[in-house]
Amino acid sequence: EVHLVQSGAEVKKPGATVKISCKISGYTFTDYYIHWVQQAPGKGLEWMGLVDPEDDETIYAEKFQGRVTITADTSTDTAYMELSSLRSEDTAVYYCTTGARTNWPHWGQGTLVTVSS
Amino acid sequence: QSALTQPASVSGSPGQSITISCTGTSNDVGSYNLVSWYQQLPGKAPKLIIYDVSKRPSGVSNRFSGSKSGNTASLTISGLQAEDDADYYCCSYARGSTWVFGGGSKLTVL
């Protein structure tokens, strides 16, 4: 059975950087891309980007380009999402998700990041 | 990368059928048969219910079906049940190897 377990909630000040982890088990880590999705309070889902754990190739959404870094550590089967220059609008739940190339049946439990001075 | 357009809310009575539309452009929905739909209950992670426009993952009720015409994809839920009360999001592959979600639709089962 596939499991994605994310790190715990974070509180950060504006301008800081947050790094969230996503530990994956139940399949070969390099088989599937890992995506990250943002959901602000009361808002919809927003795709942030992906990493291919096989070759570390990344693709980012235009909105987050320059502020987001997604990585994958094949030694621990863990993906990471780092978001810098945090502002209040980045307060959100962040999900990691994975599956086949065109659809994502497996999701982490979500990590709440609160940006507040 | 603009969000796909979905109605903010839809509603129906138990037993009825409803359809949620998802309108994109020739840069996403219109060019690829790679539209998926997710159901999200309050406080929970999204759940995949349709992928590749019309395919259902194992375990998903056959009351859920998907289709696409031009730049618009649709999710139909037949035989509405109280447990279908949730938020629904479409998602499409887009040019530049990116992905884009719809704004989400709140389904209320009356």
mmCIF file of C-alpha atoms in Angstrom:
data_model
loop_
_atom_site.group_PDB
_atom_site.id
_atom_site.type_symbol
_atom_site.label_atom_id
_atom_site.label_comp_id
_atom_site.label_asym_id
_atom_site.label_seq_id
_atom_site.Cartn_x
_atom_site.Cartn_y
_atom_site.Cartn_z
ATOM 1 C CA GLU A 1 0.000 0.000 0.000
ATOM 2 C CA VAL A 2 1.290 3.453 -0.915
ATOM 3 C CA HIS A 3 1.755 5.988 1.900
ATOM 4 C CA LEU A 4 2.805 9.627 1.775
ATOM 5 C CA VAL A 5 3.579 11.089 5.200
ATOM 6 C CA GLN A 6 4.291 14.803 5.433
ATOM 7 C CA SER A 7 6.079 16.798 8.082
ATOM 8 C CA GLY A 8 4.184 18.788 10.687
ATOM 9 C CA ALA A 9 2.677 22.237 10.749
ATOM 10 C CA GLU A 10 4.954 25.262 10.539
ATOM 11 C CA VAL A 11 4.676 28.876 11.652
ATOM 12 C CA LYS A 12 6.962 31.298 9.836
ATOM 13 C CA LYS A 13 7.548 35.031 9.755
ATOM 14 C CA PRO A 14 7.222 37.012 6.518
ATOM 15 C CA GLY A 15 10.380 36.775 4.437
ATOM 16 C CA ALA A 16 11.389 33.420 5.900
ATOM 17 C CA THR A 17 11.776 30.079 4.146
ATOM 18 C CA VAL A 18 9.878 26.869 4.853
ATOM 19 C CA LYS A 19 10.857 23.348 3.852
ATOM 20 C CA ILE A 20 8.284 20.547 3.998
ATOM 21 C CA SER A 21 9.049 16.855 3.643
ATOM 22 C CA CYS A 22 7.018 14.010 2.148
ATOM 23 C CA LYS A 23 8.166 10.481 3.044
ATOM 24 C CA ILE A 24 6.959 7.934 0.514
ATOM 25 C CA SER A 25 6.590 4.180 0.888
ATOM 26 C CA GLY A 26 4.843 1.333 -0.894
ATOM 27 C CA TYR A 27 6.324 1.661 -4.363
ATOM 28 C CA THR A 28 9.665 2.235 -6.066
ATOM 29 C CA PHE A 29 10.434 5.882 -5.339
ATOM 30 C CA THR A 30 11.852 6.608 -8.788
ATOM 31 C CA ASP A 31 8.845 5.213 -10.675
ATOM 32 C CA TYR A 32 6.614 8.298 -10.446
ATOM 33 C CA TYR A 33 6.844 12.066 -10.455
ATOM 34 C CA ILE A 34 6.035 13.805 -7.181
ATOM 35 C CA HIS A 35 3.889 16.929 -7.305
ATOM 36 C CA TRP A 36 3.148 19.646 -4.757
ATOM 37 C CA VAL A 37 -0.202 21.402 -4.469
ATOM 38 C CA GLN A 38 -1.122 24.512 -2.474
ATOM 39 C CA GLN A 39 -4.510 25.167 -0.910
ATOM 40 C CA ALA A 40 -5.059 28.496 0.824
ATOM 41 C CA PRO A 41 -7.766 28.650 3.507
ATOM 42 C CA GLY A 42 -11.193 28.388 1.898
ATOM 43 C CA LYS A 43 -9.634 28.398 -1.572
ATOM 44 C CA GLY A 44 -9.012 25.932 -4.357
ATOM 45 C CA LEU A 45 -6.133 23.693 -5.301
ATOM 46 C CA GLU A 46 -3.125 25.159 -7.079
ATOM 47 C CA TRP A 47 -0.414 23.101 -8.737
ATOM 48 C CA MET A 48 3.054 24.276 -7.686
ATOM 49 C CA GLY A 49 5.418 21.958 -9.478
ATOM 50 C CA LEU A 50 6.908 18.501 -9.764
ATOM 51 C CA VAL A 51 10.125 16.544 -9.476
ATOM 52 C CA ASP A 52 11.157 13.415 -11.336
ATOM 53 C CA PRO A 53 13.063 11.428 -8.681
ATOM 54 C CA GLU A 54 14.821 9.433 -11.398
ATOM 55 C CA ASP A 55 16.807 12.364 -12.751
ATOM 56 C CA ASP A 56 15.902 15.291 -10.461
ATOM 57 C CA GLU A 57 14.230 17.153 -13.327
ATOM 58 C CA THR A 58 11.854 19.795 -12.005
ATOM 59 C CA ILE A 59 9.040 21.831 -13.542
ATOM 60 C CA TYR A 60 7.457 24.724 -11.681
ATOM 61 C CA ALA A 61 4.270 26.714 -12.118
ATOM 62 C CA GLU A 62 4.901 30.221 -13.337
ATOM 63 C CA LYS A 63 3.348 31.670 -10.178
ATOM 64 C CA PHE A 64 5.943 30.042 -7.927
ATOM 65 C CA GLN A 65 8.958 30.120 -10.240
ATOM 66 C CA GLY A 66 11.933 31.628 -8.453
ATOM 67 C CA ARG A 67 10.551 31.017 -4.962
ATOM 68 C CA VAL A 68 9.952 27.270 -4.916
ATOM 69 C CA THR A 69 12.453 24.424 -4.959
ATOM 70 C CA ILE A 70 11.297 20.812 -5.135
ATOM 71 C CA THR A 71 13.791 18.036 -4.556
ATOM 72 C CA ALA A 72 13.845 14.277 -4.101
ATOM 73 C CA ASP A 73 16.218 12.219 -1.970
ATOM 74 C CA THR A 74 16.434 8.678 -3.300
ATOM 75 C CA SER A 75 18.438 7.531 -0.261
ATOM 76 C CA THR A 76 15.467 8.158 2.041
ATOM 77 C CA ASP A 77 12.559 8.050 -0.436
ATOM 78 C CA THR A 78 11.607 11.553 0.644
ATOM 79 C CA ALA A 79 10.552 14.556 -1.397
ATOM 80 C CA TYR A 80 10.902 18.146 -0.241
ATOM 81 C CA MET A 81 9.259 21.434 -1.115
ATOM 82 C CA GLU A 82 11.006 24.635 -0.101
ATOM 83 C CA LEU A 83 9.227 27.984 -0.457
ATOM 84 C CA SER A 84 11.153 31.184 0.165
ATOM 85 C CA SER A 85 10.353 34.866 0.703
ATOM 86 C CA LEU A 86 7.177 33.876 2.488
ATOM 87 C CA ARG A 87 4.282 36.322 2.626
ATOM 88 C CA SER A 88 0.877 36.156 4.264
ATOM 89 C CA GLU A 89 -0.693 34.883 1.036
ATOM 90 C CA ASP A 90 1.432 31.732 1.351
ATOM 91 C CA THR A 91 -0.543 30.680 4.414
ATOM 92 C CA ALA A 92 -1.989 27.421 3.169
ATOM 93 C CA VAL A 93 -2.074 23.667 3.384
ATOM 94 C CA TYR A 94 0.539 22.088 1.141
ATOM 95 C CA TYR A 95 0.053 18.583 -0.224
ATOM 96 C CA CYS A 96 2.458 16.198 -1.900
ATOM 97 C CA THR A 97 0.889 13.786 -4.354
ATOM 98 C CA THR A 98 1.987 11.080 -6.742
ATOM 99 C CA GLY A 99 0.818 8.289 -8.997
ATOM 100 C CA ALA A 100 0.874 7.565 -12.696
ATOM 101 C CA ARG A 101 2.029 10.215 -15.145
ATOM 102 C CA THR A 102 -1.438 11.577 -15.781
ATOM 103 C CA ASN A 103 -3.235 11.189 -12.473
ATOM 104 C CA TRP A 104 -2.490 11.246 -8.775
ATOM 105 C CA PRO A 105 -4.317 8.733 -6.596
ATOM 106 C CA HIS A 106 -1.929 9.036 -3.669
ATOM 107 C CA TRP A 107 -1.820 12.102 -1.445
ATOM 108 C CA GLY A 108 -0.096 13.138 1.737
ATOM 109 C CA GLN A 109 -2.135 14.312 4.704
ATOM 110 C CA GLY A 110 -1.233 17.947 4.086
ATOM 111 C CA THR A 111 0.990 20.367 5.989
ATOM 112 C CA LEU A 112 -0.345 23.696 7.248
ATOM 113 C CA VAL A 113 2.059 26.593 6.878
ATOM 114 C CA THR A 114 1.077 29.792 8.646
ATOM 115 C CA VAL A 115 2.906 32.996 7.760
ATOM 116 C CA SER A 116 2.459 35.627 10.415
ATOM 117 C CA SER A 117 4.492 38.349 12.056
ATOM 118 C CA GLN B 1 -1.367 29.439 -16.559
ATOM 119 C CA SER B 2 -4.862 30.596 -15.681
ATOM 120 C CA ALA B 3 -7.089 28.335 -13.623
ATOM 121 C CA LEU B 4 -9.688 26.300 -15.465
ATOM 122 C CA THR B 5 -13.211 27.665 -15.093
ATOM 123 C CA GLN B 6 -15.733 25.742 -13.012
ATOM 124 C CA PRO B 7 -19.083 26.847 -11.585
ATOM 125 C CA ALA B 8 -18.612 27.879 -7.979
ATOM 126 C CA SER B 9 -21.583 25.841 -6.830
ATOM 127 C CA VAL B 10 -23.968 23.174 -8.052
ATOM 128 C CA SER B 11 -26.775 21.402 -6.272
ATOM 129 C CA GLY B 12 -29.151 18.524 -6.688
ATOM 130 C CA SER B 13 -31.533 16.320 -4.798
ATOM 131 C CA PRO B 14 -30.821 12.715 -3.861
ATOM 132 C CA GLY B 15 -31.290 10.440 -6.851
ATOM 133 C CA GLN B 16 -30.864 13.200 -9.402
ATOM 134 C CA SER B 17 -27.939 13.698 -11.771
ATOM 135 C CA ILE B 18 -25.721 16.758 -11.935
ATOM 136 C CA THR B 19 -22.967 17.847 -14.280
ATOM 137 C CA ILE B 20 -20.006 20.056 -13.438
ATOM 138 C CA SER B 21 -18.246 21.775 -16.314
ATOM 139 C CA CYS B 22 -14.562 22.633 -16.545
ATOM 140 C CA THR B 23 -13.589 25.070 -19.267
ATOM 141 C CA GLY B 24 -10.033 25.628 -20.359
ATOM 142 C CA THR B 25 -8.287 26.616 -23.560
ATOM 143 C CA SER B 26 -6.463 25.097 -26.494
ATOM 144 C CA ASN B 27 -3.357 25.222 -24.289
ATOM 145 C CA ASP B 28 -4.733 22.675 -21.845
ATOM 146 C CA VAL B 29 -8.113 20.904 -21.922
ATOM 147 C CA GLY B 30 -8.564 21.347 -25.653
ATOM 148 C CA SER B 31 -5.231 19.807 -26.614
ATOM 149 C CA TYR B 32 -4.852 16.866 -24.272
ATOM 150 C CA ASN B 33 -7.059 14.005 -23.119
ATOM 151 C CA LEU B 34 -5.445 14.343 -19.715
ATOM 152 C CA VAL B 35 -8.215 15.759 -17.571
ATOM 153 C CA SER B 36 -8.737 14.367 -14.109
ATOM 154 C CA TRP B 37 -11.300 15.081 -11.412
ATOM 155 C CA TYR B 38 -10.822 15.121 -7.652
ATOM 156 C CA GLN B 39 -13.337 15.037 -4.831
ATOM 157 C CA GLN B 40 -12.410 16.795 -1.592
ATOM 158 C CA LEU B 41 -14.265 16.438 1.680
ATOM 159 C CA PRO B 42 -13.788 19.122 4.364
ATOM 160 C CA GLY B 43 -10.413 18.855 6.035
ATOM 161 C CA LYS B 44 -9.318 15.943 3.861
ATOM 162 C CA ALA B 45 -6.883 15.445 1.028
ATOM 163 C CA PRO B 46 -8.339 15.294 -2.489
ATOM 164 C CA LYS B 47 -9.421 11.917 -3.851
ATOM 165 C CA LEU B 48 -9.004 10.957 -7.511
ATOM 166 C CA ILE B 49 -12.344 9.990 -9.074
ATOM 167 C CA ILE B 50 -11.771 10.352 -12.843
ATOM 168 C CA TYR B 51 -8.595 10.421 -14.928
ATOM 169 C CA ASP B 52 -7.714 10.649 -18.610
ATOM 170 C CA VAL B 53 -11.086 12.379 -19.183
ATOM 171 C CA SER B 54 -13.317 9.373 -18.554
ATOM 172 C CA LYS B 55 -11.482 6.574 -16.756
ATOM 173 C CA ARG B 56 -12.429 5.565 -13.224
ATOM 174 C CA PRO B 57 -9.873 4.317 -10.692
ATOM 175 C CA SER B 58 -10.588 1.002 -9.093
ATOM 176 C CA GLY B 59 -13.048 1.391 -6.249
ATOM 177 C CA VAL B 60 -14.701 4.574 -7.493
ATOM 178 C CA SER B 61 -18.444 4.306 -7.992
ATOM 179 C CA ASN B 62 -19.712 4.027 -11.560
ATOM 180 C CA ARG B 63 -22.097 6.863 -10.676
ATOM 181 C CA PHE B 64 -19.172 9.145 -11.554
ATOM 182 C CA SER B 65 -18.415 9.672 -15.228
ATOM 183 C CA GLY B 66 -16.363 12.108 -17.268
ATOM 184 C CA SER B 67 -16.359 13.464 -20.792
ATOM 185 C CA LYS B 68 -14.822 16.204 -22.906
ATOM 186 C CA SER B 69 -15.820 18.295 -25.878
ATOM 187 C CA GLY B 70 -13.451 20.879 -27.274
ATOM 188 C CA ASN B 71 -12.072 23.033 -24.479
ATOM 189 C CA THR B 72 -14.640 21.866 -21.926
ATOM 190 C CA ALA B 73 -14.539 18.772 -19.757
ATOM 191 C CA SER B 74 -17.473 17.590 -17.675
ATOM 192 C CA LEU B 75 -18.048 15.468 -14.605
ATOM 193 C CA THR B 76 -21.448 13.835 -14.215
ATOM 194 C CA ILE B 77 -22.655 12.324 -10.985
ATOM 195 C CA SER B 78 -25.764 10.213 -11.316
ATOM 196 C CA GLY B 79 -28.018 8.950 -8.551
ATOM 197 C CA LEU B 80 -26.857 11.674 -6.161
ATOM 198 C CA GLN B 81 -26.241 10.561 -2.605
ATOM 199 C CA ALA B 82 -25.714 12.570 0.549
ATOM 200 C CA GLU B 83 -22.100 11.386 0.698
ATOM 201 C CA ASP B 84 -21.403 13.143 -2.636
ATOM 202 C CA ASP B 85 -21.699 16.507 -0.859
ATOM 203 C CA ALA B 86 -18.140 17.811 -1.363
ATOM 204 C CA ASP B 87 -15.875 20.066 -3.400
ATOM 205 C CA TYR B 88 -14.891 18.915 -6.876
ATOM 206 C CA TYR B 89 -11.836 20.014 -8.834
ATOM 207 C CA CYS B 90 -10.839 19.363 -12.413
ATOM 208 C CA CYS B 91 -7.188 19.263 -13.406
ATOM 209 C CA SER B 92 -5.588 19.284 -16.840
ATOM 210 C CA TYR B 93 -2.169 18.811 -18.329
ATOM 211 C CA ALA B 94 -1.051 22.007 -20.051
ATOM 212 C CA ARG B 95 1.579 23.239 -22.474
ATOM 213 C CA GLY B 96 5.015 23.469 -20.968
ATOM 214 C CA SER B 97 4.539 20.142 -19.179
ATOM 215 C CA THR B 98 2.643 21.876 -16.411
ATOM 216 C CA TRP B 99 -0.685 21.146 -14.765
ATOM 217 C CA VAL B 100 -3.574 23.433 -13.932
ATOM 218 C CA PHE B 101 -6.560 22.989 -11.620
ATOM 219 C CA GLY B 102 -10.026 24.409 -11.909
ATOM 220 C CA GLY B 103 -11.264 26.814 -9.273
ATOM 221 C CA GLY B 104 -13.431 24.130 -7.706
ATOM 222 C CA SER B 105 -17.172 23.511 -7.465
ATOM 223 C CA LYS B 106 -19.078 23.054 -4.229
ATOM 224 C CA LEU B 107 -21.719 20.358 -4.662
ATOM 225 C CA THR B 108 -24.643 20.560 -2.274
ATOM 226 C CA VAL B 109 -26.946 17.582 -2.022
ATOM 227 C CA LEU B 110 -30.276 19.065 -0.983
#
